[in-house]
Each structure stands twice: as C-alpha cells, then as structure tokens.
Coordinates of C-alpha atoms and ligand atoms in Angstrom, one line a residue:
M1 CA 269.8 129.8 -164.2
A2 CA 267.9 132.2 -166.5
K3 CA 265.0 130.6 -169.1
R4 CA 265.9 131.0 -172.4
I5 CA 263.1 131.5 -174.7
A6 CA 262.5 132.7 -178.5
I7 CA 259.1 134.7 -179.7
L8 CA 257.4 134.0 -183.0
G9 CA 255.5 137.3 -183.3
S10 CA 257.0 139.6 -180.8
T11 CA 255.6 142.6 -182.3
G12 CA 251.9 141.8 -181.6
S13 CA 249.6 141.9 -179.0
I14 CA 250.9 138.6 -177.2
G15 CA 255.0 138.8 -178.0
T16 CA 255.1 142.6 -176.5
Q17 CA 253.1 141.3 -173.7
T18 CA 255.0 138.4 -173.2
L19 CA 258.6 141.5 -173.7
D20 CA 256.7 143.2 -170.8
I21 CA 256.8 140.3 -168.7
V22 CA 260.4 139.2 -169.4
A23 CA 261.1 143.7 -168.6
H24 CA 259.7 142.9 -165.3
E25 CA 261.8 140.2 -164.7
P26 CA 264.9 140.3 -166.7
D27 CA 266.8 137.9 -164.5
R28 CA 264.5 134.9 -164.7
F29 CA 263.8 135.3 -168.4
Q30 CA 267.1 135.5 -171.4
V31 CA 265.7 135.9 -174.7
E32 CA 267.7 133.8 -177.8
A33 CA 265.2 135.2 -180.4
L34 CA 262.6 137.5 -182.0
A35 CA 260.8 137.7 -185.1
G36 CA 258.2 140.1 -186.1
G37 CA 256.3 141.0 -189.2
T38 CA 257.0 144.5 -190.9
N39 CA 257.3 146.4 -188.0
L40 CA 261.1 147.4 -188.2
E41 CA 260.7 150.3 -185.6
L42 CA 259.0 148.6 -182.9
L43 CA 260.9 145.3 -183.2
I44 CA 265.0 147.5 -183.7
K45 CA 263.5 148.5 -180.5
Q46 CA 262.9 145.2 -179.0
V47 CA 266.3 143.9 -179.9
Q48 CA 268.5 146.6 -178.9
Q49 CA 266.1 146.3 -175.3
F50 CA 266.7 142.6 -175.3
Q51 CA 269.9 141.8 -177.3
P52 CA 268.8 138.9 -178.9
K53 CA 271.5 136.4 -181.0
V54 CA 268.6 135.5 -183.4
V55 CA 266.0 137.9 -185.3
S56 CA 264.1 137.8 -188.2
M57 CA 261.4 140.3 -190.3
A58 CA 259.1 139.1 -193.0
T59 CA 260.9 140.9 -195.9
K60 CA 264.6 140.5 -197.1
E61 CA 264.1 144.5 -197.7
L62 CA 263.3 145.0 -194.2
A63 CA 265.6 142.7 -192.7
E64 CA 268.5 144.8 -194.7
Q65 CA 267.2 147.7 -192.8
L66 CA 267.2 146.2 -189.7
S67 CA 270.9 145.3 -190.0
Q68 CA 271.9 148.7 -189.2
Y69 CA 271.1 148.9 -186.0
V70 CA 271.6 145.4 -184.4
P71 CA 275.1 144.9 -182.3
A72 CA 277.3 142.9 -184.1
G73 CA 277.4 139.4 -183.7
T74 CA 272.8 139.8 -183.9
K75 CA 272.0 137.0 -187.0
V76 CA 269.5 138.8 -189.4
Y77 CA 267.2 136.3 -191.2
Y78 CA 263.5 137.0 -192.9
G79 CA 260.4 134.9 -194.4
N80 CA 260.3 131.5 -193.5
E81 CA 263.8 130.2 -193.2
G82 CA 264.1 133.3 -190.6
L83 CA 261.0 131.7 -188.7
L84 CA 262.3 128.3 -188.9
E85 CA 265.5 130.0 -187.5
T86 CA 263.7 131.7 -184.6
A87 CA 262.3 128.6 -183.7
A88 CA 264.8 126.1 -183.6
G89 CA 267.9 126.9 -184.8
T90 CA 269.3 128.5 -181.1
E91 CA 269.6 127.7 -177.5
A92 CA 266.5 128.5 -176.6
E93 CA 264.9 126.1 -174.5
Y94 CA 260.7 127.6 -175.1
V95 CA 258.7 129.0 -177.3
V96 CA 256.5 131.4 -177.5
T97 CA 254.2 130.7 -181.1
A98 CA 252.5 134.0 -181.1
I99 CA 251.9 134.4 -185.0
V100 CA 248.1 134.1 -186.2
G101 CA 247.6 131.7 -188.2
S102 CA 248.1 128.3 -189.7
Q103 CA 251.4 129.7 -190.9
G104 CA 252.6 129.1 -187.7
L105 CA 252.4 125.3 -188.0
Q106 CA 255.8 124.2 -189.6
S107 CA 257.7 127.2 -187.3
T108 CA 255.9 125.1 -184.2
L109 CA 256.3 121.7 -185.5
A110 CA 260.1 122.6 -186.2
A111 CA 260.3 124.4 -182.5
I112 CA 258.9 121.1 -181.3
E113 CA 261.0 118.5 -183.2
A114 CA 264.0 120.6 -182.3
G115 CA 262.9 119.5 -178.4
K116 CA 262.0 123.2 -177.2
H117 CA 259.0 123.8 -174.6
I118 CA 256.0 125.6 -175.9
G119 CA 253.8 128.4 -174.8
L120 CA 251.1 128.3 -177.3
A121 CA 249.2 131.2 -177.5
N122 CA 249.1 130.5 -181.7
K123 CA 245.9 128.3 -181.5
E124 CA 245.7 128.4 -185.1
T125 CA 248.0 125.4 -185.4
L126 CA 246.2 123.1 -182.8
V127 CA 243.4 123.5 -184.5
S128 CA 244.3 123.2 -188.0
A129 CA 246.7 120.2 -186.8
G130 CA 245.6 119.3 -183.3
Q131 CA 246.8 115.3 -184.3
L132 CA 249.7 116.1 -185.8
V133 CA 251.3 119.1 -183.1
T134 CA 250.1 116.8 -180.0
D135 CA 251.5 113.6 -181.5
A136 CA 255.1 115.5 -181.8
V137 CA 254.4 116.9 -178.6
R138 CA 254.7 113.4 -177.0
R139 CA 256.9 112.1 -178.9
K140 CA 260.0 114.8 -178.2
G141 CA 258.6 114.5 -174.7
V142 CA 258.6 118.2 -174.5
S143 CA 255.9 120.3 -172.6
L144 CA 252.8 122.0 -174.7
L145 CA 251.4 124.7 -172.2
P146 CA 248.8 126.8 -172.7
I147 CA 248.6 131.0 -173.1
D148 CA 245.4 131.3 -174.0
S149 CA 243.6 132.9 -171.5
E150 CA 240.6 130.1 -171.0
H151 CA 243.3 126.9 -171.5
S152 CA 245.4 128.5 -168.9
A153 CA 242.9 128.8 -166.3
I154 CA 242.0 124.7 -167.3
F155 CA 245.3 123.8 -167.2
Q156 CA 245.4 125.9 -163.8
C157 CA 241.9 124.0 -162.2
L158 CA 243.1 120.6 -163.5
N159 CA 246.7 121.2 -161.6
G160 CA 246.9 117.8 -159.5
E161 CA 243.4 116.0 -160.0
R162 CA 242.8 113.0 -162.1
K163 CA 241.5 113.4 -165.9
Q164 CA 238.6 110.6 -164.7
D165 CA 237.3 112.6 -162.1
V166 CA 236.9 115.3 -164.7
S167 CA 233.1 115.6 -165.6
S168 CA 233.1 118.4 -167.9
I169 CA 235.0 122.3 -168.5
T170 CA 233.0 125.5 -169.5
I171 CA 234.7 127.9 -171.8
T172 CA 233.9 131.3 -171.3
A173 CA 232.7 134.0 -173.5
S174 CA 233.1 137.5 -173.3
G175 CA 230.3 137.6 -176.4
G176 CA 232.7 139.7 -178.0
S177 CA 231.5 143.9 -179.6
F178 CA 228.6 142.4 -180.7
R179 CA 226.8 140.5 -178.2
D180 CA 224.2 142.4 -177.3
R181 CA 223.1 143.0 -180.9
T182 CA 220.3 140.4 -182.7
R183 CA 221.7 138.7 -186.4
Q184 CA 219.1 141.5 -187.9
E185 CA 221.2 144.3 -185.9
L186 CA 224.6 142.8 -187.3
E187 CA 224.0 143.7 -190.9
G188 CA 225.8 146.9 -192.2
V189 CA 228.4 146.6 -188.9
T190 CA 231.4 148.2 -190.1
V191 CA 235.2 147.0 -189.3
E192 CA 235.9 149.7 -187.1
Q193 CA 232.8 148.2 -184.5
A194 CA 234.1 144.6 -185.4
L195 CA 237.3 145.6 -184.0
S196 CA 236.4 147.3 -180.8
H197 CA 236.3 144.9 -177.9
P198 CA 234.9 145.6 -174.8
N199 CA 237.2 143.7 -172.4
W200 CA 240.5 143.0 -174.1
S201 CA 242.8 144.6 -176.1
M202 CA 244.4 141.8 -178.8
G203 CA 244.8 141.5 -182.5
A204 CA 242.8 142.2 -185.0
K205 CA 242.2 138.5 -186.3
I206 CA 241.0 137.0 -183.3
T207 CA 239.3 140.8 -182.6
I208 CA 236.8 139.7 -185.2
D209 CA 236.9 136.2 -184.2
S210 CA 235.3 137.2 -180.9
A211 CA 232.8 139.0 -182.6
T212 CA 231.7 135.8 -184.7
M213 CA 232.2 133.3 -182.2
V214 CA 235.1 131.6 -184.0
N215 CA 237.5 132.2 -181.8
K216 CA 234.9 130.7 -179.2
G217 CA 235.2 127.6 -181.8
L218 CA 238.4 127.9 -182.1
E219 CA 239.4 126.6 -178.0
V220 CA 237.0 124.6 -177.9
I221 CA 239.1 122.5 -180.5
E222 CA 242.0 123.4 -179.0
A223 CA 241.1 122.3 -176.0
H224 CA 239.9 118.8 -176.9
W225 CA 243.4 119.0 -178.0
L226 CA 245.4 119.8 -175.0
F227 CA 243.1 118.6 -172.7
G228 CA 242.2 115.1 -174.1
L229 CA 238.7 115.7 -173.5
S230 CA 235.8 114.8 -175.7
Y231 CA 233.5 117.7 -177.0
D232 CA 230.7 115.9 -175.0
Q233 CA 233.1 117.2 -172.3
I234 CA 233.8 120.7 -173.7
E235 CA 231.0 123.7 -172.9
V236 CA 230.7 127.2 -174.1
M237 CA 228.9 130.2 -171.6
I238 CA 229.1 133.9 -172.0
H239 CA 230.1 135.5 -169.3
P240 CA 230.0 139.2 -170.2
E241 CA 232.8 140.4 -167.3
S242 CA 235.3 137.7 -168.2
I243 CA 236.4 137.6 -164.7
I244 CA 236.3 133.7 -164.9
H245 CA 238.4 132.9 -167.1
S246 CA 237.2 129.6 -167.3
Y247 CA 236.4 126.2 -164.8
V248 CA 236.4 122.5 -164.4
E249 CA 233.4 120.4 -163.2
F250 CA 234.1 117.5 -161.3
T251 CA 232.2 113.7 -161.3
D252 CA 231.8 115.1 -157.1
N253 CA 229.7 117.8 -158.7
S254 CA 232.4 120.6 -157.2
I255 CA 233.3 123.0 -160.0
I256 CA 236.8 124.7 -159.6
A257 CA 237.1 128.4 -161.5
Q258 CA 239.9 130.2 -162.6
L259 CA 239.3 134.1 -161.7
G260 CA 241.3 137.4 -162.6
N261 CA 241.3 140.8 -164.1
P262 CA 241.4 140.5 -168.1
D263 CA 244.8 140.6 -168.4
M264 CA 247.0 138.1 -170.9
R265 CA 250.1 138.3 -168.7
V266 CA 249.0 136.4 -166.4
P267 CA 248.5 133.2 -168.5
I268 CA 251.3 134.2 -170.0
Q269 CA 253.5 134.5 -167.5
Y270 CA 252.4 131.3 -165.6
A271 CA 253.4 129.6 -169.3
L272 CA 256.6 130.1 -169.0
T273 CA 257.3 129.6 -165.0
Y274 CA 255.1 126.6 -164.7
P275 CA 254.7 125.2 -161.9
E276 CA 256.1 128.4 -160.1
R277 CA 254.3 131.3 -159.7
Y278 CA 255.7 134.7 -159.3
P279 CA 254.6 138.5 -159.0
T280 CA 253.0 140.3 -162.6
P281 CA 252.5 144.0 -163.3
T282 CA 249.0 143.1 -163.6
K283 CA 246.1 144.7 -160.6
R284 CA 244.5 142.4 -158.1
L285 CA 241.4 141.8 -158.5
R286 CA 238.8 143.1 -156.2
L287 CA 235.4 141.1 -156.7
T288 CA 233.7 143.1 -153.8
E289 CA 234.8 146.4 -156.7
I290 CA 232.7 144.2 -159.6
G291 CA 229.8 143.0 -157.0
K292 CA 228.1 140.6 -159.3
L293 CA 229.3 138.2 -162.0
H294 CA 226.6 137.7 -165.0
F295 CA 226.2 134.3 -166.8
R296 CA 224.2 133.2 -170.0
E297 CA 223.4 131.0 -172.1
M298 CA 225.4 129.7 -175.2
D299 CA 222.5 130.6 -178.4
F300 CA 224.0 128.4 -181.2
E301 CA 221.5 130.0 -183.2
R302 CA 222.7 133.4 -183.0
F303 CA 226.6 132.4 -183.2
P304 CA 226.1 129.5 -185.9
C305 CA 229.9 129.5 -186.3
L306 CA 230.3 128.2 -182.8
R307 CA 227.7 125.1 -183.9
M308 CA 230.1 124.5 -187.0
A309 CA 233.3 124.7 -184.4
Y310 CA 231.4 121.8 -182.9
E311 CA 230.7 120.1 -185.5
V312 CA 234.2 120.0 -188.0
G313 CA 236.0 119.1 -184.5
R314 CA 233.7 115.8 -184.1
A315 CA 234.1 115.3 -187.9
G316 CA 238.0 115.2 -187.4
G317 CA 240.8 114.9 -189.7
T318 CA 241.3 117.9 -191.8
A319 CA 237.4 119.0 -191.5
P320 CA 239.4 121.4 -188.0
T321 CA 242.1 122.8 -191.3
V322 CA 239.2 124.0 -193.7
F323 CA 237.4 125.4 -191.1
N324 CA 240.5 127.3 -189.3
A325 CA 241.5 128.3 -193.6
A326 CA 238.1 129.0 -194.4
N327 CA 237.8 131.5 -191.5
E328 CA 241.1 133.5 -191.9
A329 CA 240.7 134.2 -195.7
A330 CA 237.0 135.2 -194.7
V331 CA 238.3 137.7 -192.1
A332 CA 241.1 138.8 -194.4
R333 CA 238.8 139.9 -196.6
F334 CA 236.2 141.5 -193.9
L335 CA 238.8 143.6 -192.7
R336 CA 239.8 144.8 -195.8
G337 CA 236.6 145.6 -197.1
D338 CA 235.4 143.0 -199.6
L339 CA 232.8 140.9 -197.5
T340 CA 230.0 141.8 -195.1
F341 CA 230.7 140.7 -190.9
L342 CA 227.2 138.2 -192.2
Q343 CA 229.1 136.9 -195.3
I344 CA 231.9 135.7 -193.4
E345 CA 229.7 132.6 -191.6
D346 CA 228.6 131.8 -195.2
V347 CA 232.1 131.6 -196.8
I348 CA 232.8 129.4 -193.9
E349 CA 230.0 127.1 -193.8
R350 CA 230.2 127.1 -197.9
T351 CA 233.7 126.1 -198.1
V352 CA 233.3 123.3 -194.8
L353 CA 230.7 122.0 -196.8
Q354 CA 232.8 121.7 -200.3
H355 CA 235.2 119.8 -198.5
T356 CA 235.5 116.3 -198.4
V357 CA 237.1 114.7 -194.8
I358 CA 240.3 113.4 -195.3
P359 CA 240.8 111.3 -191.9
N360 CA 244.0 110.9 -190.3
P361 CA 246.5 113.4 -191.9
T362 CA 249.4 114.0 -193.7
L363 CA 251.3 116.9 -192.9
D364 CA 251.6 117.3 -196.5
A365 CA 247.8 116.2 -196.7
I366 CA 247.0 119.6 -194.1
H367 CA 249.2 121.7 -196.0
E368 CA 246.8 121.6 -199.0
V369 CA 244.0 121.0 -197.8
D370 CA 244.4 124.8 -196.0
Q371 CA 245.7 125.9 -199.2
W372 CA 242.7 124.8 -200.7
A373 CA 240.8 125.9 -198.1
R374 CA 242.2 129.5 -198.1
Q375 CA 241.8 129.7 -202.3
Y376 CA 238.0 128.7 -202.6
A377 CA 236.8 131.0 -199.6
A378 CA 239.2 134.1 -200.4
G379 CA 237.7 134.1 -204.3
M380 CA 234.0 133.4 -203.5
K381 CA 231.6 135.5 -205.3
F382 CA 228.7 136.7 -204.0
T383 CA 225.9 138.2 -206.3
S384 CA 225.0 141.0 -203.2
F385 CA 227.7 143.4 -201.3
Ligands
NAD1 P1 248.7 140.3 -183.4 O1 248.1 140.2 -184.3 O2 249.1 141.2 -182.1 O3 250.1 140.1 -183.9 C1 250.8 138.9 -184.5 C2 252.1 138.8 -184.8 O4 253.4 138.4 -185.8 C3 253.3 140.5 -184.8 O5 254.3 140.5 -184.5 C4 253.3 140.0 -186.6 O6 254.5 140.9 -187.2 C5 253.8 138.6 -186.8 N1 253.4 137.9 -187.5 C6 252.3 137.6 -188.7 N2 252.6 137.0 -189.8 C7 254.3 136.8 -189.5 C8 255.0 135.6 -190.0 N3 254.8 134.9 -191.3 N4 256.4 135.8 -190.2 C9 256.7 136.6 -188.1 N5 256.7 137.6 -187.5 C10 254.8 137.5 -188.2 O7 248.2 139.1 -183.2 P2 247.9 138.6 -181.4 O8 247.1 139.5 -181.2 O9 249.3 138.6 -180.4 O10 247.6 137.2 -181.9 C11 248.5 135.8 -181.6 C12 248.2 135.1 -181.9 O11 247.6 134.6 -180.1 C13 246.9 134.3 -182.3 O12 246.5 132.7 -182.8 C14 245.5 134.7 -181.3 O13 244.8 133.8 -181.5 C15 246.6 133.7 -180.1 N6 245.7 134.6 -178.7 C16 246.3 136.2 -178.3 C17 245.1 136.8 -177.3 C18 245.1 138.4 -177.1 O14 245.0 138.7 -176.1 N7 245.8 138.8 -178.7 C19 244.9 136.1 -176.6 C20 244.5 134.4 -177.0 C21 244.9 134.1 -178.5
MG2 MG1 240.6 132.8 -175.2

C-alpha cells in the first residue's frame, strides 16, 4: 500500500526534492497534504500533479487565488491553521517537516501528537525544543527520522549497533562558501557571495548558516537529541568534498562511514522508506573518478559560532532556543542588507549572553524565550555598519 505523506514547506529546496522522489515512485507514495509559503505558481503545479486532499498557503489572499485552481473536494487553508491542518488534520501517516526555522515547532509537535511519523528536515525545531520534541516522540511511539544528510549518515551507520559500543560520531562540514577565507577576508563579503555554496544547492537561510558554521552548530545539537549522545561524543571535521556525509567510531576503533554524491534526495528517500532501500534518481558515486578526499581539523577560532553552539548545547534548557532564534533574526537582517556578515556572530553572542537559561522549559517558556531573543537580535544596534 502507498505510504500517505504530508509535506510542510513543499515549495522549498527540501520540499521540491521530496516531491521529486514521490514523482519517481508514484505507486509507493500518496501525497495527502501540502503546505507552502508564498510561491503560488509552484503550489498550483504541485496540487495539479499530486492531487493532495489538503493544501495551505501563507496568507488568505494567496489561498483564495489557489482555490480557483484546485480540483473539487480539495480543502484549502492558510496561515498557522493551514500548517496545523497539513501536519495533523489528514490521514497521512508520515509528515516531512521542511519549513525553515523554529516557526515549525508547533506544527511538528501537532503531527507527533496526532501519531504521525516525522521525516525531520526542519532542524531548528529540534534545536529550539529538543527535550519536548523527543519526549513527545517517545510518548506517542512515533519515529523521528533524520533527513539532514549528516544525521541520515549517522543513522545508517548505527543500524543494528548497540549504543554502548559507540565511542563518538563525527559530523563532516564542507566549510560553506567562505571556507578558505581568513577572518579578515570576511569583512565586506556580500550576500551574493555568501549565498553561493560550493557543494549543495539549498534554501537561503541554511546557505548563510553554512557560511557562518551555525549550520554545523545546529547539527551538533540536532545529533545530541536524535542519537542521545553527550556533546563530548560529537565531533566536527572539515571535509571539502562532502562525499563522506558523517561517520561513527566504535569502542574497538572501527569506523563506519556513509558516502555518496552530495544529493539530498538520497537521505530524503531513505527517511521515507526506512528500513527499505530503493533506487533513486541520483548519480552513482565513483570514488575512482574523485581520486582524493580531504580532511581538516575544525578551527573553532575561525568559526566562533560553532564554539557557541557547543556552549549553548552543554548549557541546555533555553540556551539553544536563544542561540537559534538570535541566529534566525540575524540571518534575516544580513539577507536584507541590515548587518555585515561578521555582525551575525556578534548578534548571536550578545543575545545569548543577555539570557538567563531556564532549565527544563515548558512549551510556553520556549515560545516566550524564542520571541524575546528574536526581538532583541532584530533590534540590536551597531555603531558602525
Ligand atoms: P527553503 O527556504 O528552500 O524552503 C522553505 C519552505 O517553507 C518553502 O516552501 C516556504 O514557502 C515554506 N514556508 C516558510 N514559512 C512557511 C510558513 N509559515 N508556512 C508554510 N510554509 C512556509 O528551505 P530549505 O533549504 O528547503 O530548508 C528547509 C529545512 O530543511 C530547514 O530547516 C533546513 O535547515 C533543513 N535542511 C535543508 C537542507 C537543504 O539541502 N536544503 C539540508 C538539510 C536540512
Ligand atoms: Mg546537513
């Protein structure tokens, strides 16, 4: 029987690649619901191709326009209610969370509460509220399957292994668009330069996060929650080619790694079909064509955001919530030309330092702290720009 899925953020980078997988295996999947933001034209195409029962857009105006193009019987929603309907209001057994940022938290929790399995792309939700999300997953007995390539790699390497046999995991980082620049050379870099990633084509926010290394920091915290490992067991290394997606080291000094060409459709499909595997419409990896792979120690002074991520991760409670929300606000400012690239890390650090951590926060506390950090970071003034 076809697996019934819903996609939050269907018009984005992960959303469209998920639908690419569905289109490639139409008998294996049935799309129950799609939620997009503001790209009306693309959502119309997706609705006509995949015929979901529920569809949602960011605003009422867009939803009204979309209504003219959907087949009879398709329910059209908008805004937050629409996201929640897409996440929890259908017969889907599986929800792909592919919107950006901690705004995805409520819909992710709603999907879990409704007993849906989660294909997690939206790492910010797990960073912002890791304890609440993983508690809900355990309580409801659903699975939380990683779509992030590094976490998919680790998940695959851990298949059939005992947790006590794992000594550490190593998350690989391409280094992002500014990998080979010194800190001095980061002064005056433009948004366009920051947006050109050497290996992966992704949404704007995560591409900036890759350049600041915040993305790797979010991934360290994501790994802590997904695999129940301590921060001492999670390492990060630069690997410019992005061929080894991450690896696990065991107590006997054996290392198991997962390799592939950098193409998100492989981890997306694995999350959808786990524990089974099927062909994907991707290119085979030929190691002999690549010849050499390179590895470098991570430099925490060059990439202070990664150091901060370990610090907030270890501090726990609402510390990662603040780190994540401040970063979201700072990246939005950078993208609209309101901050320099290096000011992103300043904004994050000053916001984190301003916060008194709340241990074991409730959902309300997380929401409040997230809003506070966002506003604080958005309003932070600089004497020079
Ligand atoms: P993107 O910007 O390309 O897409 C985001 C999608 O969410 C769009 O469809 C947008 O319209 C939609 N959206 C935004 N706000 C919405 C709202 N309020 N309601 C409904 N829809 C809304 O982003 P992306 O690169 O696909 O990233 C999505 C998530 O996946 C992020 O959390 C990112 O960190 C993670 N991720 C992405 C990649 C990648 O290769 N792109 C890899 C690993 C993890
Ligand atoms: Mg990743």
